[in-house]
């Protein structure tokens, strides 16, 4: 009887494992993908058949099913896409939508989403900083060229006028070129010393 009570007490005290939020699951996949080599985010690349607008031979436009490169689904994030510039980067969006004329709601949405992302990031080398450049507020998590860079800002919805949502922009760390392999110097056989002239 006593053993059963002790066993029940031990089971009751055992902490229940914390289930990660969907956002943290998505962020974990992004963090892992920034470490892909030789190029960041390769593990997030997939292709899908999607209706795509194409130009016809007559100069018009038509919709055809084409294989296109897309981002694999990331939990807790929406409308993820690859952004091609000097280096490949990733843009994803949060679900929260606010009126762009409501400064308080915009600031609160930016802070809330940034706090959620901060809780999910495992890289301890990243430092959080907030800035307001040309009246566009953003929150960044950075740690130098060897670390990925995360920036969050409130951006307009493309298909909904007067509304904004949080955008998470991620750049992989700078690619460091591998050091050149040392060249093997060929072994040159030593020449035999000339024999002394005989007298």
PDB file of C-alpha atoms in Angstrom:
ATOM      1  CA  UNK A   1       0.000   0.000   0.000  1.00  0.00           C
ATOM      2  CA  UNK A   2       2.805   2.373   0.962  1.00  0.00           C
ATOM      3  CA  UNK A   3       4.685   1.565  -2.256  1.00  0.00           C
ATOM      4  CA  UNK A   4       1.574   2.377  -4.337  1.00  0.00           C
ATOM      5  CA  UNK A   5       1.217   5.755  -2.590  1.00  0.00           C
ATOM      6  CA  UNK A   6       4.881   6.585  -3.204  1.00  0.00           C
ATOM      7  CA  UNK A   7       4.551   5.589  -6.852  1.00  0.00           C
ATOM      8  CA  UNK A   8       1.452   7.754  -7.289  1.00  0.00           C
ATOM      9  CA  UNK A   9       3.206  10.724  -5.667  1.00  0.00           C
ATOM     10  CA  UNK A  10       6.228  10.309  -7.963  1.00  0.00           C
ATOM     11  CA  UNK A  11       3.992  10.192 -11.043  1.00  0.00           C
ATOM     12  CA  UNK A  12       2.073  13.281  -9.893  1.00  0.00           C
ATOM     13  CA  UNK A  13       5.319  15.262  -9.421  1.00  0.00           C
ATOM     14  CA  UNK A  14       6.759  14.321 -12.821  1.00  0.00           C
ATOM     15  CA  UNK A  15       6.644  17.435 -15.037  1.00  0.00           C
ATOM     16  CA  UNK A  16       4.502  17.130 -18.111  1.00  0.00           C
ATOM     17  CA  UNK A  17       6.540  17.780 -21.272  1.00  0.00           C
ATOM     18  CA  UNK A  18       5.920  21.229 -22.766  1.00  0.00           C
ATOM     19  CA  UNK A  19       4.526  20.896 -26.265  1.00  0.00           C
ATOM     20  CA  UNK A  20       6.103  23.446 -28.620  1.00  0.00           C
ATOM     21  CA  UNK A  21       3.758  25.984 -30.156  1.00  0.00           C
ATOM     22  CA  UNK A  22       3.164  25.751 -33.920  1.00  0.00           C
ATOM     23  CA  UNK A  23       5.222  28.935 -34.399  1.00  0.00           C
ATOM     24  CA  UNK A  24       8.181  27.462 -32.520  1.00  0.00           C
ATOM     25  CA  UNK A  25       7.982  24.345 -34.679  1.00  0.00           C
ATOM     26  CA  UNK A  26       8.146  26.510 -37.807  1.00  0.00           C
ATOM     27  CA  UNK A  27      10.993  28.650 -36.412  1.00  0.00           C
ATOM     28  CA  UNK A  28      12.951  25.503 -35.519  1.00  0.00           C
ATOM     29  CA  UNK A  29      12.748  24.386 -39.153  1.00  0.00           C
ATOM     30  CA  UNK A  30      13.957  27.823 -40.303  1.00  0.00           C
ATOM     31  CA  UNK A  31      16.847  27.764 -37.821  1.00  0.00           C
ATOM     32  CA  UNK A  32      17.905  24.338 -39.059  1.00  0.00           C
ATOM     33  CA  UNK A  33      17.609  25.481 -42.693  1.00  0.00           C
ATOM     34  CA  UNK A  34      19.912  28.480 -42.154  1.00  0.00           C
ATOM     35  CA  UNK A  35      22.668  25.939 -41.502  1.00  0.00           C
ATOM     36  CA  UNK A  36      22.142  24.147 -44.819  1.00  0.00           C
ATOM     37  CA  UNK A  37      25.268  23.944 -46.943  1.00  0.00           C
ATOM     38  CA  UNK A  38      26.436  24.925 -49.453  1.00  0.00           C
ATOM     39  CA  UNK A  39      23.427  27.271 -49.528  1.00  0.00           C
ATOM     40  CA  UNK A  40      21.011  28.215 -46.775  1.00  0.00           C
ATOM     41  CA  UNK A  41      17.356  27.074 -46.908  1.00  0.00           C
ATOM     42  CA  UNK A  42      17.917  24.180 -49.329  1.00  0.00           C
ATOM     43  CA  UNK A  43      15.978  21.842 -47.030  1.00  0.00           C
ATOM     44  CA  UNK A  44      12.907  24.109 -47.320  1.00  0.00           C
ATOM     45  CA  UNK A  45      12.804  24.057 -51.130  1.00  0.00           C
ATOM     46  CA  UNK A  46      10.131  22.034 -52.891  1.00  0.00           C
ATOM     47  CA  UNK A  47       8.250  22.240 -56.177  1.00  0.00           C
ATOM     48  CA  UNK A  48       4.522  22.317 -56.812  1.00  0.00           C
ATOM     49  CA  UNK A  49       2.270  22.508 -59.829  1.00  0.00           C
ATOM     50  CA  UNK A  50       0.453  25.825 -59.706  1.00  0.00           C
ATOM     51  CA  UNK A  51      -1.620  27.868 -62.148  1.00  0.00           C
ATOM     52  CA  UNK A  52       0.819  30.409 -63.562  1.00  0.00           C
ATOM     53  CA  UNK A  53       0.259  33.360 -65.895  1.00  0.00           C
ATOM     54  CA  UNK A  54       2.360  32.911 -69.048  1.00  0.00           C
ATOM     55  CA  UNK A  55       2.692  34.916 -72.261  1.00  0.00           C
ATOM     56  CA  UNK A  56       1.314  33.369 -75.410  1.00  0.00           C
ATOM     57  CA  UNK A  57       2.931  33.508 -78.842  1.00  0.00           C
ATOM     58  CA  UNK A  58       0.438  36.192 -79.864  1.00  0.00           C
ATOM     59  CA  UNK A  59       1.572  38.492 -77.021  1.00  0.00           C
ATOM     60  CA  UNK A  60      -1.418  37.795 -74.790  1.00  0.00           C
ATOM     61  CA  UNK A  61      -1.546  36.034 -71.444  1.00  0.00           C
ATOM     62  CA  UNK A  62      -2.856  32.621 -70.461  1.00  0.00           C
ATOM     63  CA  UNK A  63      -2.981  30.522 -67.308  1.00  0.00           C
ATOM     64  CA  UNK A  64      -1.060  27.236 -67.443  1.00  0.00           C
ATOM     65  CA  UNK A  65      -0.099  24.682 -64.824  1.00  0.00           C
ATOM     66  CA  UNK A  66       3.646  25.003 -64.246  1.00  0.00           C
ATOM     67  CA  UNK A  67       6.109  23.465 -61.807  1.00  0.00           C
ATOM     68  CA  UNK A  68       7.275  26.276 -59.509  1.00  0.00           C
ATOM     69  CA  UNK A  69       9.719  26.473 -56.605  1.00  0.00           C
ATOM     70  CA  UNK A  70       7.994  27.095 -53.273  1.00  0.00           C
ATOM     71  CA  UNK A  71       8.716  26.941 -49.548  1.00  0.00           C
ATOM     72  CA  UNK A  72       7.677  23.830 -47.662  1.00  0.00           C
ATOM     73  CA  UNK A  73       4.858  24.544 -45.178  1.00  0.00           C
ATOM     74  CA  UNK A  74       6.078  26.092 -41.910  1.00  0.00           C
ATOM     75  CA  UNK A  75       3.847  25.800 -38.855  1.00  0.00           C
ATOM     76  CA  UNK A  76       2.657  29.059 -37.326  1.00  0.00           C
ATOM     77  CA  UNK A  77       3.598  31.105 -40.414  1.00  0.00           C
ATOM     78  CA  UNK A  78       1.764  32.039 -43.610  1.00  0.00           C
ATOM     79  CA  UNK A  79       2.550  32.748 -47.256  1.00  0.00           C
ATOM     80  CA  UNK A  80       6.249  31.902 -47.004  1.00  0.00           C
ATOM     81  CA  UNK A  81       8.301  32.670 -50.104  1.00  0.00           C
ATOM     82  CA  UNK A  82      11.898  32.843 -51.186  1.00  0.00           C
ATOM     83  CA  UNK A  83      13.270  36.323 -51.865  1.00  0.00           C
ATOM     84  CA  UNK A  84      16.080  36.388 -54.375  1.00  0.00           C
ATOM     85  CA  UNK A  85      18.537  39.255 -54.034  1.00  0.00           C
ATOM     86  CA  UNK A  86      22.286  39.302 -53.402  1.00  0.00           C
ATOM     87  CA  UNK A  87      21.735  36.139 -51.367  1.00  0.00           C
ATOM     88  CA  UNK A  88      18.707  33.921 -51.030  1.00  0.00           C
ATOM     89  CA  UNK A  89      16.480  34.851 -48.122  1.00  0.00           C
ATOM     90  CA  UNK A  90      13.108  33.846 -46.760  1.00  0.00           C
ATOM     91  CA  UNK A  91      10.003  35.892 -46.019  1.00  0.00           C
ATOM     92  CA  UNK A  92       7.064  34.614 -43.945  1.00  0.00           C
ATOM     93  CA  UNK A  93       4.071  36.320 -42.373  1.00  0.00           C
ATOM     94  CA  UNK A  94       2.203  36.165 -39.095  1.00  0.00           C
ATOM     95  CA  UNK A  95      -1.553  35.696 -38.944  1.00  0.00           C
ATOM     96  CA  UNK A  96      -2.355  38.920 -37.070  1.00  0.00           C
ATOM     97  CA  UNK A  97      -3.905  41.673 -39.251  1.00  0.00           C
ATOM     98  CA  UNK A  98      -4.346  45.278 -38.047  1.00  0.00           C
ATOM     99  CA  UNK A  99      -5.428  48.617 -39.494  1.00  0.00           C
ATOM    100  CA  UNK A 100      -2.439  50.592 -40.742  1.00  0.00           C
ATOM    101  CA  UNK A 101      -3.930  53.818 -39.389  1.00  0.00           C
ATOM    102  CA  UNK A 102      -3.965  52.494 -35.808  1.00  0.00           C
ATOM    103  CA  UNK A 103      -0.440  53.276 -34.544  1.00  0.00           C
ATOM    104  CA  UNK A 104      -1.067  51.645 -31.168  1.00  0.00           C
ATOM    105  CA  UNK A 105      -2.311  48.400 -32.731  1.00  0.00           C
ATOM    106  CA  UNK A 106       0.627  48.351 -35.173  1.00  0.00           C
ATOM    107  CA  UNK A 107       3.152  48.787 -32.365  1.00  0.00           C
ATOM    108  CA  UNK A 108       1.440  46.160 -30.205  1.00  0.00           C
ATOM    109  CA  UNK A 109       1.255  43.656 -33.075  1.00  0.00           C
ATOM    110  CA  UNK A 110       4.955  44.135 -33.837  1.00  0.00           C
ATOM    111  CA  UNK A 111       5.897  43.683 -30.179  1.00  0.00           C
ATOM    112  CA  UNK A 112       3.644  40.653 -29.684  1.00  0.00           C
ATOM    113  CA  UNK A 113       4.894  38.803 -32.765  1.00  0.00           C
ATOM    114  CA  UNK A 114       8.529  39.690 -31.975  1.00  0.00           C
ATOM    115  CA  UNK A 115       8.134  38.390 -28.423  1.00  0.00           C
ATOM    116  CA  UNK A 116       6.712  35.110 -29.752  1.00  0.00           C
ATOM    117  CA  UNK A 117       9.603  34.708 -32.206  1.00  0.00           C
ATOM    118  CA  UNK A 118      12.129  35.562 -29.471  1.00  0.00           C
ATOM    119  CA  UNK A 119      10.771  32.741 -27.294  1.00  0.00           C
ATOM    120  CA  UNK A 120      11.267  30.281 -30.167  1.00  0.00           C
ATOM    121  CA  UNK A 121      14.816  31.193 -31.251  1.00  0.00           C
ATOM    122  CA  UNK A 122      17.436  28.824 -29.807  1.00  0.00           C
ATOM    123  CA  UNK A 123      20.538  30.635 -31.094  1.00  0.00           C
ATOM    124  CA  UNK A 124      22.051  32.335 -28.023  1.00  0.00           C
ATOM    125  CA  UNK A 125      24.440  34.383 -30.201  1.00  0.00           C
ATOM    126  CA  UNK A 126      21.584  36.578 -31.426  1.00  0.00           C
ATOM    127  CA  UNK A 127      20.860  39.942 -29.804  1.00  0.00           C
ATOM    128  CA  UNK A 128      17.493  41.670 -30.035  1.00  0.00           C
ATOM    129  CA  UNK A 129      17.385  45.305 -31.100  1.00  0.00           C
ATOM    130  CA  UNK A 130      14.549  47.626 -32.054  1.00  0.00           C
ATOM    131  CA  UNK A 131      14.865  50.498 -34.505  1.00  0.00           C
ATOM    132  CA  UNK A 132      12.746  53.040 -36.302  1.00  0.00           C
ATOM    133  CA  UNK A 133      14.282  53.983 -39.641  1.00  0.00           C
ATOM    134  CA  UNK A 134      12.376  56.501 -41.816  1.00  0.00           C
ATOM    135  CA  UNK A 135       9.259  55.921 -39.665  1.00  0.00           C
ATOM    136  CA  UNK A 136       9.321  52.169 -40.318  1.00  0.00           C
ATOM    137  CA  UNK A 137       9.678  50.347 -37.017  1.00  0.00           C
ATOM    138  CA  UNK A 138      11.272  46.920 -36.926  1.00  0.00           C
ATOM    139  CA  UNK A 139      12.778  44.418 -34.517  1.00  0.00           C
ATOM    140  CA  UNK A 140      15.932  42.526 -35.466  1.00  0.00           C
ATOM    141  CA  UNK A 141      17.775  39.532 -34.038  1.00  0.00           C
ATOM    142  CA  UNK A 142      21.385  39.544 -35.184  1.00  0.00           C
ATOM    143  CA  UNK A 143      24.816  38.374 -34.112  1.00  0.00           C
ATOM    144  CA  UNK A 144      27.261  39.174 -36.883  1.00  0.00           C
ATOM    145  CA  UNK A 145      28.056  37.798 -40.320  1.00  0.00           C
ATOM    146  CA  UNK A 146      28.458  34.233 -39.045  1.00  0.00           C
ATOM    147  CA  UNK A 147      24.897  34.136 -37.688  1.00  0.00           C
ATOM    148  CA  UNK A 148      21.537  34.234 -39.489  1.00  0.00           C
ATOM    149  CA  UNK A 149      19.698  37.562 -39.404  1.00  0.00           C
ATOM    150  CA  UNK A 150      16.011  37.897 -38.488  1.00  0.00           C
ATOM    151  CA  UNK A 151      14.004  41.090 -39.012  1.00  0.00           C
ATOM    152  CA  UNK A 152      10.342  41.658 -38.172  1.00  0.00           C
ATOM    153  CA  UNK A 153       8.287  44.605 -39.420  1.00  0.00           C
ATOM    154  CA  UNK A 154       4.662  45.401 -40.212  1.00  0.00           C
ATOM    155  CA  UNK A 155       3.992  45.308 -43.959  1.00  0.00           C
ATOM    156  CA  UNK A 156       0.899  45.964 -46.119  1.00  0.00           C
ATOM    157  CA  UNK A 157      -1.219  43.059 -47.282  1.00  0.00           C
ATOM    158  CA  UNK A 158      -1.029  42.822 -51.077  1.00  0.00           C
ATOM    159  CA  UNK A 159      -4.731  42.070 -51.540  1.00  0.00           C
ATOM    160  CA  UNK A 160      -6.296  44.007 -48.660  1.00  0.00           C
ATOM    161  CA  UNK A 161      -6.091  47.813 -48.642  1.00  0.00           C
ATOM    162  CA  UNK A 162      -5.363  49.622 -45.383  1.00  0.00           C
ATOM    163  CA  UNK A 163      -4.248  46.495 -43.509  1.00  0.00           C
ATOM    164  CA  UNK A 164      -0.836  45.346 -42.269  1.00  0.00           C
ATOM    165  CA  UNK A 165       0.576  42.130 -40.853  1.00  0.00           C
ATOM    166  CA  UNK A 166       3.933  41.126 -39.333  1.00  0.00           C
ATOM    167  CA  UNK A 167       6.617  39.968 -41.773  1.00  0.00           C
ATOM    168  CA  UNK A 168       9.545  37.794 -40.696  1.00  0.00           C
ATOM    169  CA  UNK A 169      12.520  38.208 -43.029  1.00  0.00           C
ATOM    170  CA  UNK A 170      15.385  35.736 -42.562  1.00  0.00           C
ATOM    171  CA  UNK A 171      18.821  35.862 -44.168  1.00  0.00           C
ATOM    172  CA  UNK A 172      21.219  32.988 -43.824  1.00  0.00           C
ATOM    173  CA  UNK A 173      24.719  33.616 -42.444  1.00  0.00           C
ATOM    174  CA  UNK A 174      27.435  34.729 -44.847  1.00  0.00           C
ATOM    175  CA  UNK A 175      28.804  31.825 -46.810  1.00  0.00           C
ATOM    176  CA  UNK A 176      32.459  31.414 -45.967  1.00  0.00           C
ATOM    177  CA  UNK A 177      34.512  30.029 -48.832  1.00  0.00           C
ATOM    178  CA  UNK A 178      36.404  26.904 -47.797  1.00  0.00           C
ATOM    179  CA  UNK A 179      40.095  27.468 -47.232  1.00  0.00           C
ATOM    180  CA  UNK A 180      42.188  26.289 -50.179  1.00  0.00           C
ATOM    181  CA  UNK A 181      43.778  22.922 -49.620  1.00  0.00           C
ATOM    182  CA  UNK A 182      47.526  23.183 -49.106  1.00  0.00           C
ATOM    183  CA  UNK A 183      49.398  22.252 -52.247  1.00  0.00           C
ATOM    184  CA  UNK A 184      51.623  19.240 -51.933  1.00  0.00           C
ATOM    185  CA  UNK A 185      55.167  20.195 -52.819  1.00  0.00           C
ATOM    186  CA  UNK A 186      56.775  17.556 -54.989  1.00  0.00           C
ATOM    187  CA  UNK A 187      59.751  15.850 -53.425  1.00  0.00           C
ATOM    188  CA  UNK A 188      62.851  16.638 -55.464  1.00  0.00           C
ATOM    189  CA  UNK A 189      65.579  14.036 -55.103  1.00  0.00           C
ATOM    190  CA  UNK A 190      68.801  15.520 -53.890  1.00  0.00           C
ATOM    191  CA  UNK A 191      71.624  15.523 -56.390  1.00  0.00           C
ATOM    192  CA  UNK A 192      74.636  13.489 -55.401  1.00  0.00           C
ATOM    193  CA  UNK A 193      77.590  15.598 -54.407  1.00  0.00           C
ATOM    194  CA  UNK A 194      80.241  15.699 -57.189  1.00  0.00           C
ATOM    195  CA  UNK A 195      83.095  13.283 -56.589  1.00  0.00           C
ATOM    196  CA  UNK A 196      86.440  14.812 -55.764  1.00  0.00           C
ATOM    197  CA  UNK A 197      88.753  15.045 -58.759  1.00  0.00           C
ATOM    198  CA  UNK A 198      91.286  12.263 -58.759  1.00  0.00           C
ATOM    199  CA  UNK A 199      94.954  13.218 -59.060  1.00  0.00           C
TER     200      UNK A 199
END
